[in-house]
Amino acid sequence: NMLEPCEPKKYVSKTPLGLPKLPLPDLKDTMDMYLRCVKHLLTEEQFNKTQKIVKQFEAPGGVGELLQSKLVEKREKTANWVFDYWLNDMYLNNRVALPVNSSPVMVFPQQNFRAPIDSLKFAAHLISGVLEYKALLECSHDLPVDCARGQLAGTPLCMEQYHRLFTSHRLPGLEKDKLVAQESSMMPEPEHMIVACKNQFFVLNVVINFCRLNERDVLIQLEKIKEMAESGEDRLPPVGLLTSDGRTEWAEARSILMRESMNRDSLDMIERSMCLVCLDEASGPELSDTTRAMLMLHGGGAAKNGGNRWYDKPMQFVVGEDGCCGVVCEHSPFEGIVLVQCTEYLLKYMIGSPSKLVRAASVSELPAPRKLHWKCSPEIQKRISSSADKLQRLVKNLDMNVHKFCDYGKEFIKKQKMSPDAFIQVALQLAYYRCHGRMVSTYESASTRRFRKGRVDNIRSATPEALAFIRAMTDGKLSSKKMRMLREAITAQTNYTVLAISGMAIDNHLLGLREIAQEMKMEKPEIFKDAAYLISNHFLLSTSQVPTTVEMFCCYGPVVQNGYGVCYNPQSDHIIFSVSSFHESPETCSAEFVKHLLQGLQDMMDLCNELQQRIKPLSTIRLKLLRIIL
Ligand code: COA
């Protein structure tokens, strides 16, 4: 039994050695599952070809067996055999710009700031929370181990990702980025944050003379920063915009910046900081959930707060003067769940511990925060304006729709004795089908944190059972038949989920086989050149559940140009959906997707209710009969 139940009150160690290693599925199991997953997404001709290729790949003595044996060796030698392959493939090799395409955001409830000082007070309170949380992280024994909930509940989860929250950054590279994470405890922990205000960057030392700043001191420093940023003197170009560009473009620009020692110092201060606090300007009058989500994802472009960011840093806390607040997160160091845990701690801290602000009458003696300086050559200026143009295109392109579905939530679904997550996934499949008349390769992130250094694998939610249910829903079949098919679709989805969170899904395994072949300098095996492989990795629907216990929601952009990104937050009596797509794609429309999603959820509820109505009288009769017999 690989998954031991969680011992209560067990605390984390920085190296989670107690957890089992990620298993390596059997080659044959992965190949069978691969065929099952792609069959209904391909033409008959494509599938027949794929079947032949797979047969050849898995044949005794064939390429598959050789690669599998190498993966077995790799598993023995490393803490997590897929960790690097996955990190490179998912993030570091990816050249796309981070905003919208890669960096998820948490959107806080709209804050009601009456005066500009209110937003600074909010920021100071938040910063105090970050310092408390960071102290918890540094003293690992104080941070309780997360325990899995839902499917396979009760197992402890790997805590490794937490230690990268405030001690890492993503370094752009010409071909591949690097996740620079402070592994060694020999290095001093960062003791400063960067505050961005009007596209200028300031060093906020949070430890001065061996003392951690209190909230009042932080506020005083923030006020000084605001004043310095507003003074207009020495206003520097919005260098932060460069970090919003494609990764190769940013790497090129960064190497030009690095030629000047002043720039090297500024870059170093930002990269070694614990996080950014972005004091944003008001963005406009309309602040619906959808608008706030968009502003958090791209800052509104160069004309608004797009340059008031440094996208390479994992945690950027945004505090807008207009009450638009949240967190922008660089995804490579950790998953959304860790981001949520940290953010919830902060919001609970802010609600639970009233602000400790006693305004000092006299001017504080703290040294003024240092402004970072840049020497920008004409070449850099040109690049900044090119980055601004590209960000503007992204701003225009993002088609976002955040919707709070209030007809029911998790509790109704649980009452049907179904997994809420599986139910929502089936509803997403139904919505896509109703929009586009076909089923497509779908990604749902499944946590593999039950294993050492576990990140995620993919639940391929476009199951044949879901397709059968969707067809039954559109073919006007009898309700009892539709209901049976819904149950089958949910069971298939739940089974895949359990497989994925137990480390037995296929995507990481296929990636491992592909990458180890490359490491061995072998010619790319046919299976990875096949159209089916490309189709099955083009995730037109990219989804994930990010639940919260505090009012806020997560969102992100699509992972392909003609696809949707769907993040959902199931609550007991409602579900928040954040749907994104790109306007430039003529195929997609977020509003249309949401419309079909709401209709589908309604239809699925009606189906459950209708059959329950029918079952009820039957069970009353049964009860009566039973009474007579007794
Ligand atoms: N009948 C009644 N209740 C059921 C049920 C059934 N048949 N099946 C599940 N439930 C209950 C569960 O017990 C659980 O109860 P709880 O709310 O009291 O804990 C609840 O329904 C939710 O379970 P479920 O909907 O099945 O899903 P889950 O919580 O196990 O989530 C995943 C599934 C895949 C989302 C989760 O395992 C996971 O991996 N999450 C991480 C995703 C991630 O990484 N996101 C961020 C990406 S950046």
XYZ file of C-alpha atoms and ligand atoms in Angstrom:
678
model
C 0.000 0.000 0.000
C 1.757 3.097 -1.272
C -0.600 5.598 0.241
C -0.397 5.665 4.004
C -3.104 7.624 5.820
C -2.117 10.932 7.357
C -1.132 10.877 10.992
C -2.837 13.735 12.757
C -0.601 16.590 13.903
C 2.340 15.463 11.854
C 4.490 18.347 10.699
C 6.428 18.921 7.547
C 10.109 18.467 7.006
C 11.701 20.454 4.172
C 12.733 17.250 2.431
C 9.618 15.129 2.233
C 11.445 11.814 2.408
C 8.587 10.074 4.168
C 6.418 10.129 1.057
C 6.445 7.330 -1.504
C 8.128 7.888 -4.857
C 5.938 8.560 -7.867
C 5.195 5.172 -9.417
C 5.958 4.322 -13.025
C 2.963 2.761 -14.779
C 3.373 -0.401 -16.876
C 4.090 0.241 -20.514
C 1.192 -1.933 -21.651
C -1.304 -0.189 -19.340
C -0.297 3.241 -20.643
C -0.484 2.124 -24.262
C -3.954 0.595 -23.772
C -5.174 3.710 -22.016
C -3.666 5.949 -24.687
C -5.611 4.140 -27.407
C -8.784 4.285 -25.345
C -8.329 8.046 -24.792
C -7.728 8.963 -28.430
C -9.983 6.563 -30.326
C -13.133 8.713 -30.331
C -11.148 11.908 -31.023
C -9.659 10.611 -34.280
C -10.905 9.538 -37.687
C -11.049 5.786 -38.230
C -8.097 6.011 -40.584
C -6.001 7.985 -38.086
C -6.870 5.575 -35.309
C -5.952 2.481 -37.337
C -2.567 4.002 -38.059
C -2.044 4.887 -34.390
C -3.020 1.383 -33.311
C -0.346 -0.081 -35.586
C 2.296 2.350 -34.333
C 1.454 1.590 -30.704
C 1.596 -2.156 -31.340
C 5.050 -1.810 -32.816
C 6.219 0.460 -30.004
C 5.117 -1.887 -27.220
C 6.204 -5.115 -28.943
C 8.534 -7.368 -26.911
C 12.125 -6.293 -27.497
C 10.915 -3.059 -29.110
C 11.734 0.595 -28.511
C 9.072 0.980 -25.828
C 10.563 -1.722 -23.620
C 14.026 -0.219 -23.899
C 12.795 3.267 -22.962
C 10.720 1.849 -20.131
C 13.763 0.092 -18.669
C 15.653 3.380 -18.731
C 12.779 5.081 -16.941
C 12.854 2.334 -14.303
C 16.523 3.159 -13.722
C 15.760 6.858 -13.588
C 13.036 6.259 -11.037
C 15.496 4.447 -8.819
C 18.078 7.195 -9.020
C 15.892 10.275 -8.569
C 13.348 11.536 -6.022
C 10.766 11.980 -8.766
C 11.487 10.561 -12.219
C 9.264 12.983 -14.119
C 9.964 16.205 -12.188
C 12.483 17.788 -14.578
C 10.891 16.489 -17.759
C 7.562 17.895 -16.655
C 8.921 21.261 -15.489
C 10.780 21.797 -18.757
C 7.929 20.673 -20.952
C 5.174 22.511 -19.137
C 6.997 25.762 -18.406
C 10.694 26.294 -18.961
C 10.818 25.320 -22.646
C 7.636 27.224 -23.351
C 8.416 30.491 -25.146
C 5.029 32.191 -24.792
C 4.575 35.386 -22.792
C 3.736 34.733 -19.140
C 0.737 37.055 -18.659
C -2.541 35.419 -19.706
C -0.807 32.410 -21.308
C 0.913 30.945 -18.290
C 0.555 32.909 -15.065
C -2.644 32.215 -13.135
C -4.118 34.882 -10.887
C -6.236 35.013 -7.759
C -8.855 37.740 -7.791
C -9.863 39.123 -4.389
C -13.327 40.453 -3.661
C -13.696 44.089 -4.679
C -12.282 46.293 -1.912
C -13.948 49.500 -0.977
C -11.189 52.093 -0.647
C -12.551 55.548 0.020
C -9.248 57.394 -0.151
C -5.828 56.566 -1.641
C -4.438 56.019 1.872
C -6.897 53.115 2.319
C -5.194 51.135 -0.418
C -1.812 51.712 1.235
C -3.228 50.574 4.585
C -4.553 47.451 2.892
C -1.123 46.843 1.335
C 0.619 47.337 4.688
C -1.750 44.867 6.368
C -1.185 42.366 3.554
C 2.605 42.764 3.822
C 2.414 42.069 7.579
C 0.522 38.893 6.733
C 3.186 37.887 4.188
C 5.881 38.360 6.839
C 3.941 36.197 9.326
C 3.418 33.511 6.715
C 7.031 33.600 5.638
C 8.107 33.146 9.238
C 5.894 30.046 9.366
C 7.517 28.717 6.207
C 11.039 29.321 7.454
C 10.319 27.406 10.591
C 8.967 24.357 8.750
C 7.720 22.733 11.919
C 5.061 25.388 12.241
C 3.477 24.709 8.884
C 1.082 21.758 9.131
C 1.303 19.147 6.386
C -1.515 19.414 3.857
C -3.748 16.383 3.772
C -5.632 15.231 0.678
C -9.391 15.799 0.638
C -11.999 14.430 -1.749
C -10.905 11.308 -3.634
C -8.421 9.180 -1.643
C -8.758 11.615 1.258
C -6.450 11.567 4.239
C -3.025 11.001 2.678
C -0.303 13.554 3.446
C 0.830 15.756 0.574
C 4.319 16.852 -0.449
C 5.070 20.337 0.919
C 8.130 21.037 -1.201
C 6.399 23.594 -3.443
C 5.786 25.926 -0.474
C 9.470 26.623 -0.053
C 9.676 28.187 -3.481
C 6.906 30.737 -2.818
C 9.221 33.517 -1.620
C 12.673 32.299 -2.593
C 12.638 31.704 -6.340
C 12.321 33.358 -9.728
C 12.155 32.341 -13.336
C 15.178 33.378 -15.330
C 14.493 33.872 -19.059
C 16.747 32.007 -21.469
C 17.164 32.185 -25.234
C 15.949 28.616 -25.675
C 14.936 27.570 -22.222
C 14.216 29.356 -18.951
C 15.633 28.360 -15.611
C 13.775 28.094 -12.345
C 16.198 29.614 -9.890
C 15.199 28.322 -6.511
C 17.094 28.755 -3.338
C 17.708 25.156 -2.335
C 20.441 25.645 0.192
C 19.749 26.907 3.676
C 23.288 28.314 3.621
C 22.111 31.260 1.552
C 20.472 34.106 3.455
C 16.711 34.343 3.015
C 15.619 37.511 1.220
C 14.749 40.322 3.576
C 13.312 42.756 1.113
C 10.299 43.079 -1.114
C 9.982 45.108 -4.269
C 7.203 47.646 -4.391
C 6.099 48.649 -7.880
C 4.402 52.017 -8.199
C 3.861 53.906 -11.458
C 6.142 51.412 -13.228
C 9.020 52.313 -10.880
C 10.551 49.735 -8.565
C 11.487 50.355 -4.937
C 13.314 48.201 -2.416
C 11.301 47.768 0.748
C 13.572 46.355 3.414
C 11.390 44.523 5.862
C 14.185 43.902 8.346
C 16.030 46.977 9.522
C 18.611 46.773 12.314
C 17.675 43.109 12.865
C 14.053 44.107 13.508
C 11.104 43.174 11.384
C 9.136 46.251 10.382
C 5.761 46.539 12.018
C 2.669 47.398 10.075
C 2.818 51.084 10.908
C 6.418 51.301 9.685
C 5.477 49.481 6.502
C 2.713 52.002 5.883
C 5.116 54.886 6.387
C 7.517 53.345 3.896
C 4.711 52.804 1.388
C 3.683 56.428 1.707
C 7.248 57.488 0.986
C 7.338 55.208 -2.037
C 4.103 56.643 -3.361
C 5.412 60.143 -2.953
C 8.702 59.326 -4.675
C 6.880 57.630 -7.551
C 4.490 60.526 -7.956
C 7.071 63.276 -7.789
C 7.682 62.732 -11.482
C 11.367 63.529 -11.080
C 13.566 60.982 -12.625
C 10.662 58.913 -13.990
C 12.260 55.840 -15.585
C 10.936 53.844 -18.548
C 8.571 50.933 -17.733
C 11.247 48.223 -17.785
C 8.798 45.724 -16.230
C 7.004 45.539 -19.586
C 9.947 43.545 -20.928
C 9.025 40.681 -18.573
C 5.572 40.490 -20.170
C 7.044 39.656 -23.592
C 7.787 36.229 -25.095
C 10.503 34.480 -23.108
C 13.133 34.593 -25.851
C 12.513 38.302 -26.487
C 12.808 39.008 -22.768
C 15.998 36.926 -22.524
C 17.527 38.990 -25.340
C 16.486 42.269 -23.741
C 17.751 41.121 -20.353
C 21.184 40.354 -21.741
C 21.342 43.881 -23.165
C 20.289 45.321 -19.800
C 22.975 43.255 -18.090
C 25.718 45.166 -19.906
C 25.283 48.042 -17.443
C 26.297 47.528 -13.834
C 23.440 49.723 -12.619
C 20.961 47.429 -14.373
C 22.673 44.321 -13.012
C 22.203 45.651 -9.516
C 18.517 46.453 -10.117
C 17.839 43.046 -11.667
C 19.613 41.353 -8.798
C 17.531 43.214 -6.215
C 14.289 42.259 -7.939
C 15.228 38.654 -8.542
C 16.428 38.093 -4.987
C 13.400 39.761 -3.425
C 10.750 37.743 -1.614
C 7.902 39.081 -3.716
C 6.440 42.120 -5.432
C 3.753 44.409 -4.109
C 2.217 46.280 -7.024
C 0.493 49.508 -6.056
C -1.745 49.936 -9.074
C -3.532 53.011 -10.287
C -7.283 53.027 -10.762
C -8.185 51.306 -14.014
C -11.622 52.532 -14.925
C -15.113 52.746 -13.573
C -16.542 49.293 -14.329
C -15.186 46.649 -11.983
C -17.185 43.492 -12.529
C -15.656 40.085 -11.690
C -14.780 39.670 -15.360
C -13.052 43.065 -15.604
C -11.100 42.484 -12.416
C -10.039 39.059 -13.690
C -8.752 40.604 -16.932
C -6.943 43.405 -15.131
C -5.279 40.886 -12.874
C -4.221 38.744 -15.839
C -2.585 41.498 -17.921
C -2.676 44.704 -15.898
C -4.673 46.434 -18.635
C -1.619 46.852 -20.877
C 1.039 49.567 -20.890
C -1.540 52.362 -20.694
C -2.764 51.026 -17.355
C -0.775 48.839 -14.964
C 0.866 46.385 -17.387
C 4.328 47.824 -16.696
C 3.814 47.812 -12.933
C 4.777 44.116 -12.826
C 7.753 41.781 -12.841
C 6.372 38.551 -14.280
C 9.413 36.407 -13.397
C 8.656 36.611 -9.684
C 6.336 33.891 -8.378
C 4.239 36.124 -6.128
C 3.026 39.603 -7.105
C 0.450 41.063 -4.753
C -1.613 43.640 -6.570
C -3.330 46.410 -4.640
C -5.258 48.764 -6.891
C -6.293 52.213 -5.748
C -9.773 51.394 -7.051
C -10.037 48.255 -4.887
C -9.059 45.815 -7.642
C -6.741 43.456 -5.747
C -5.307 39.989 -6.114
C -2.196 37.921 -6.741
C -0.389 37.225 -10.013
C 1.657 34.078 -9.862
C 4.467 32.690 -11.977
C 3.448 29.076 -12.300
C 6.681 27.104 -12.614
C 7.553 26.910 -8.869
C 4.164 25.664 -7.607
C 0.557 24.778 -8.345
C -2.591 26.821 -7.810
C -3.468 24.889 -4.660
C -0.322 26.122 -2.887
C -1.047 29.639 -4.097
C -4.549 29.341 -2.644
C -3.279 28.071 0.716
C -0.900 30.998 1.005
C -3.439 33.565 -0.169
C -6.137 32.229 2.139
C -3.763 32.496 5.061
C -3.193 36.140 4.181
C -6.858 37.018 3.745
C -7.785 35.193 6.951
C -4.948 36.985 8.705
C -6.302 40.308 7.481
C -9.825 39.497 8.594
C -8.764 37.884 11.858
C -6.119 40.292 13.052
C -7.286 43.872 12.858
C -4.889 46.288 11.365
C -2.331 47.431 13.943
C -1.984 50.914 12.610
C -1.286 53.650 15.016
C -0.274 56.624 12.906
C 2.901 58.193 14.162
C 2.672 61.889 14.648
C 6.272 62.568 13.757
C 8.147 61.557 10.646
C 9.672 58.126 11.048
C 13.420 57.808 11.131
C 13.476 54.786 8.905
C 15.711 55.246 5.875
C 13.723 55.985 2.742
C 13.191 52.963 0.476
C 15.645 52.865 -2.385
C 14.429 53.369 -5.911
C 15.944 51.027 -8.485
C 17.620 52.731 -11.409
C 18.009 51.637 -14.996
C 20.262 52.739 -17.767
C 18.174 52.276 -20.862
C 19.883 52.388 -24.236
C 17.839 53.328 -27.329
C 17.830 49.615 -28.127
C 16.137 48.858 -24.790
C 13.669 51.717 -25.310
C 12.735 50.195 -28.656
C 12.287 46.801 -27.074
C 10.118 48.210 -24.295
C 7.778 49.736 -26.847
C 7.683 46.485 -28.803
C 6.831 44.585 -25.580
C 4.114 47.164 -24.877
C 2.608 46.552 -28.330
C 2.579 42.815 -27.818
C 0.987 43.142 -24.398
C -1.638 45.402 -25.929
C -2.449 42.715 -28.474
C -2.892 40.233 -25.615
C -5.147 42.717 -23.798
C -7.331 43.100 -26.869
C -7.279 39.387 -27.566
C -8.412 38.062 -24.203
C -12.053 37.057 -24.158
C -12.908 36.529 -20.502
C -16.136 35.558 -18.837
C -16.478 34.998 -15.103
C -19.802 33.600 -13.993
C -21.191 32.658 -10.610
C -23.596 29.766 -11.148
C -26.046 29.934 -8.260
C -28.637 27.214 -8.987
C -26.695 24.620 -7.054
C -23.241 23.661 -5.877
C -21.312 20.686 -4.497
C -24.012 19.667 -2.006
C -26.662 18.971 -4.629
C -24.191 16.827 -6.597
C -23.071 14.913 -3.506
C -26.742 14.183 -2.760
C -26.896 12.448 -6.149
C -24.030 10.281 -4.858
C -21.737 11.632 -7.525
C -18.329 13.266 -7.375
C -18.809 17.038 -7.782
C -15.573 17.392 -9.724
C -16.523 14.622 -12.150
C -20.005 16.092 -12.557
C -18.586 19.521 -13.447
C -16.123 17.953 -15.886
C -18.940 16.127 -17.662
C -20.871 19.422 -17.810
C -17.821 21.079 -19.418
C -17.691 18.319 -22.015
C -21.384 18.820 -22.736
C -20.866 22.585 -23.066
C -17.972 22.186 -25.499
C -19.927 19.697 -27.582
C -22.955 21.956 -27.734
C -20.744 24.874 -28.821
C -18.648 23.042 -31.381
C -20.450 19.805 -32.240
C -17.493 17.601 -31.320
C -15.442 16.373 -28.423
C -11.816 17.459 -28.085
C -8.705 16.577 -26.153
C -9.118 17.959 -22.645
C -6.725 18.608 -19.796
C -7.723 18.560 -16.156
C -4.936 18.990 -13.643
C -4.700 16.289 -11.021
C -2.375 16.718 -8.106
C 0.353 14.107 -7.620
C 1.484 15.650 -4.335
C 0.828 12.338 -2.604
C 4.310 11.510 -3.906
C 7.721 12.950 -3.294
C 8.191 16.194 -5.263
C 4.848 15.538 -6.921
C 3.343 18.194 -9.167
C 0.426 17.272 -11.481
C -0.658 14.868 -14.181
C -3.553 15.072 -16.584
C -7.053 13.674 -16.226
C -8.198 13.194 -19.811
C -11.803 14.200 -19.274
C -12.935 13.654 -22.864
C -13.864 10.038 -22.085
C -15.853 7.794 -24.456
C -18.469 7.485 -21.689
C -18.868 11.279 -21.572
C -19.333 11.269 -25.359
C -22.042 8.594 -25.086
C -23.852 10.676 -22.451
C -23.573 13.867 -24.518
C -24.948 12.110 -27.578
C -27.821 10.728 -25.507
C -28.549 14.273 -24.297
C -28.687 15.595 -27.846
C -30.469 12.593 -29.386
C -33.589 12.948 -27.260
C -33.160 9.562 -25.574
C -35.347 8.472 -22.628
C -34.459 10.146 -19.354
C -33.711 6.842 -17.638
C -31.200 6.041 -20.371
C -29.640 9.500 -20.155
C -29.346 9.097 -16.396
C -27.650 5.715 -16.731
C -25.202 7.237 -19.185
C -24.570 10.208 -16.927
C -23.683 7.824 -14.112
C -21.372 5.883 -16.421
C -19.680 9.097 -17.561
C -19.197 10.188 -13.958
C -17.823 6.796 -12.943
C -15.356 6.848 -15.859
C -14.266 10.368 -14.924
C -13.903 9.467 -11.228
C -11.905 6.341 -12.076
C -9.516 8.365 -14.229
C -9.161 10.895 -11.413
C -8.189 8.188 -8.940
C -5.721 6.803 -11.467
C -4.138 10.219 -12.006
C -3.798 11.185 -8.347
C -2.273 7.742 -7.700
C 0.436 8.564 -10.253
C -0.856 6.082 -12.829
C -2.135 8.404 -15.570
C -0.616 8.411 -19.052
C 0.551 11.934 -19.864
C 3.600 12.083 -17.619
C 4.523 8.543 -18.627
C 4.352 9.340 -22.346
C 6.389 12.491 -21.740
C 9.002 10.465 -19.854
C 9.272 7.946 -22.690
C 9.624 10.739 -25.252
C 12.236 12.640 -23.288
C 14.369 9.666 -22.331
C 14.535 8.697 -26.016
C 15.889 12.165 -26.733
C 18.367 11.908 -23.873
C 19.584 8.661 -25.407
C 19.980 10.517 -28.710
C 17.604 8.097 -30.391
C 15.554 9.074 -33.388
C 12.148 10.307 -32.219
C 9.958 7.182 -31.936
C 7.104 7.023 -34.455
C 4.468 7.198 -31.703
C 5.527 10.779 -30.886
C 5.507 11.883 -34.526
C 2.045 10.494 -35.134
C -0.858 12.906 -35.761
C -2.775 11.302 -32.886
C -0.083 12.336 -30.418
C -0.159 15.922 -31.642
C -3.971 16.054 -31.593
C -4.114 14.524 -28.133
C -1.672 17.128 -26.822
C -3.452 20.108 -28.305
C -5.670 20.898 -25.345
C -8.559 22.868 -26.728
C -10.095 22.642 -23.307
C -7.729 23.236 -20.416
C -9.402 23.014 -17.045
C -8.736 22.844 -13.359
C -10.503 22.945 -10.077
C -9.184 25.610 -7.714
C -11.456 25.647 -4.675
C -11.223 28.303 -1.974
C -12.608 28.677 1.527
C -12.370 32.463 1.423
C -14.273 34.587 -1.101
C -11.994 34.874 -4.147
C -11.425 33.027 -7.400
C -8.632 31.851 -9.647
C -8.380 32.286 -13.399
C -5.981 31.864 -16.317
C -5.915 32.007 -20.089
C -6.255 29.240 -22.681
C -3.153 27.142 -23.446
C -3.696 27.106 -27.211
C -4.790 29.896 -29.561
C -8.111 28.278 -30.472
C -8.996 26.846 -27.082
C -10.604 27.642 -23.744
C -9.158 27.904 -20.266
C -11.735 27.012 -17.645
C -11.058 27.345 -13.945
C -13.829 26.526 -11.485
C -14.331 26.970 -7.798
C -17.073 24.681 -6.454
C -18.757 25.862 -3.268
C -21.530 24.134 -1.331
C -24.368 26.054 -3.014
C -22.764 27.707 -6.039
C -19.899 27.323 -8.502
C -17.696 30.109 -9.872
C -16.538 29.565 -13.455
C -13.790 31.631 -15.101
C -13.818 30.978 -18.821
C -11.182 32.437 -21.130
C -10.479 32.271 -24.846
C -9.028 34.528 -27.518
C -11.037 36.928 -29.679
C -8.604 36.328 -32.535
C -9.828 32.760 -32.844
C -12.991 32.705 -34.945
C -13.932 29.345 -33.406
C -14.222 30.346 -29.766
C -16.442 32.634 -27.735
C -16.356 32.642 -23.937
C -19.896 34.012 -23.525
C -21.257 31.295 -25.809
C -19.364 28.639 -23.862
C -20.750 29.950 -20.564
C -24.277 30.009 -22.015
C -24.057 26.339 -22.986
C -22.402 25.450 -19.702
C -25.239 26.986 -17.695
C -27.817 25.262 -19.880
C -25.998 21.941 -19.502
C -25.790 22.240 -15.720
C -29.497 23.032 -15.683
C -30.301 20.038 -17.899
C -28.210 17.728 -15.753
C -29.971 18.943 -12.618
C -33.385 18.491 -14.248
C -32.398 14.971 -15.226
C -31.368 14.081 -11.668
C -34.501 15.682 -10.193
C -36.821 14.045 -12.696
C -35.529 10.586 -11.946
C -35.576 11.218 -8.235
C -39.239 12.204 -8.530
C -39.909 8.900 -10.217
C -37.939 6.876 -7.712
C -39.614 8.524 -4.723
C -43.142 7.157 -5.193
C -41.633 3.749 -5.854
C -39.740 3.726 -2.593
C -42.876 4.855 -0.713
C -44.706 1.848 -2.163
C -41.774 -0.367 -1.192
C -41.860 0.978 2.346
C -45.567 0.322 2.631
C -45.101 -3.221 1.330
C -42.338 -3.759 3.820
C -44.583 -2.587 6.657
C -47.330 -5.005 5.528
C -44.845 -7.892 5.378
C -43.423 -7.059 8.790
N -20.990 10.778 -3.397
C -21.003 11.739 -2.461
N -19.961 12.585 -2.245
C -18.877 12.450 -3.030
C -18.800 11.463 -4.035
C -19.941 10.591 -4.211
N -19.944 9.651 -5.136
N -17.614 11.552 -4.641
C -16.944 12.566 -4.042
N -17.699 13.098 -3.054
C -17.347 14.191 -2.131
C -15.938 14.016 -1.579
O -15.952 13.203 -0.435
C -15.526 15.436 -1.278
O -16.112 15.826 -0.057
P -15.555 17.090 0.804
O -15.997 18.322 0.075
O -16.227 16.929 2.091
O -14.077 16.926 0.857
C -16.182 16.231 -2.375
O -17.257 15.415 -2.849
C -15.260 16.610 -3.495
O -14.752 15.458 -4.134
P -14.587 15.361 -5.720
O -15.457 16.358 -6.360
O -14.730 13.949 -6.142
O -13.184 15.863 -6.091
P -11.831 16.068 -5.362
O -11.994 17.077 -4.296
O -11.231 14.764 -5.034
O -11.030 16.754 -6.562
C -9.322 16.757 -8.192
C -10.572 16.059 -7.670
C -8.813 16.039 -9.405
C -9.687 18.195 -8.576
C -8.273 16.765 -7.042
O -7.917 15.452 -6.720
C -7.009 17.475 -7.435
O -6.074 16.887 -7.940
N -6.934 18.783 -7.174
C -5.798 19.581 -7.545
C -6.067 20.275 -8.848
C -5.008 21.282 -9.122
O -3.853 21.018 -9.045
N -5.449 22.512 -9.431
C -4.570 23.599 -9.607
C -3.902 23.548 -10.909
S -2.821 24.895 -11.075
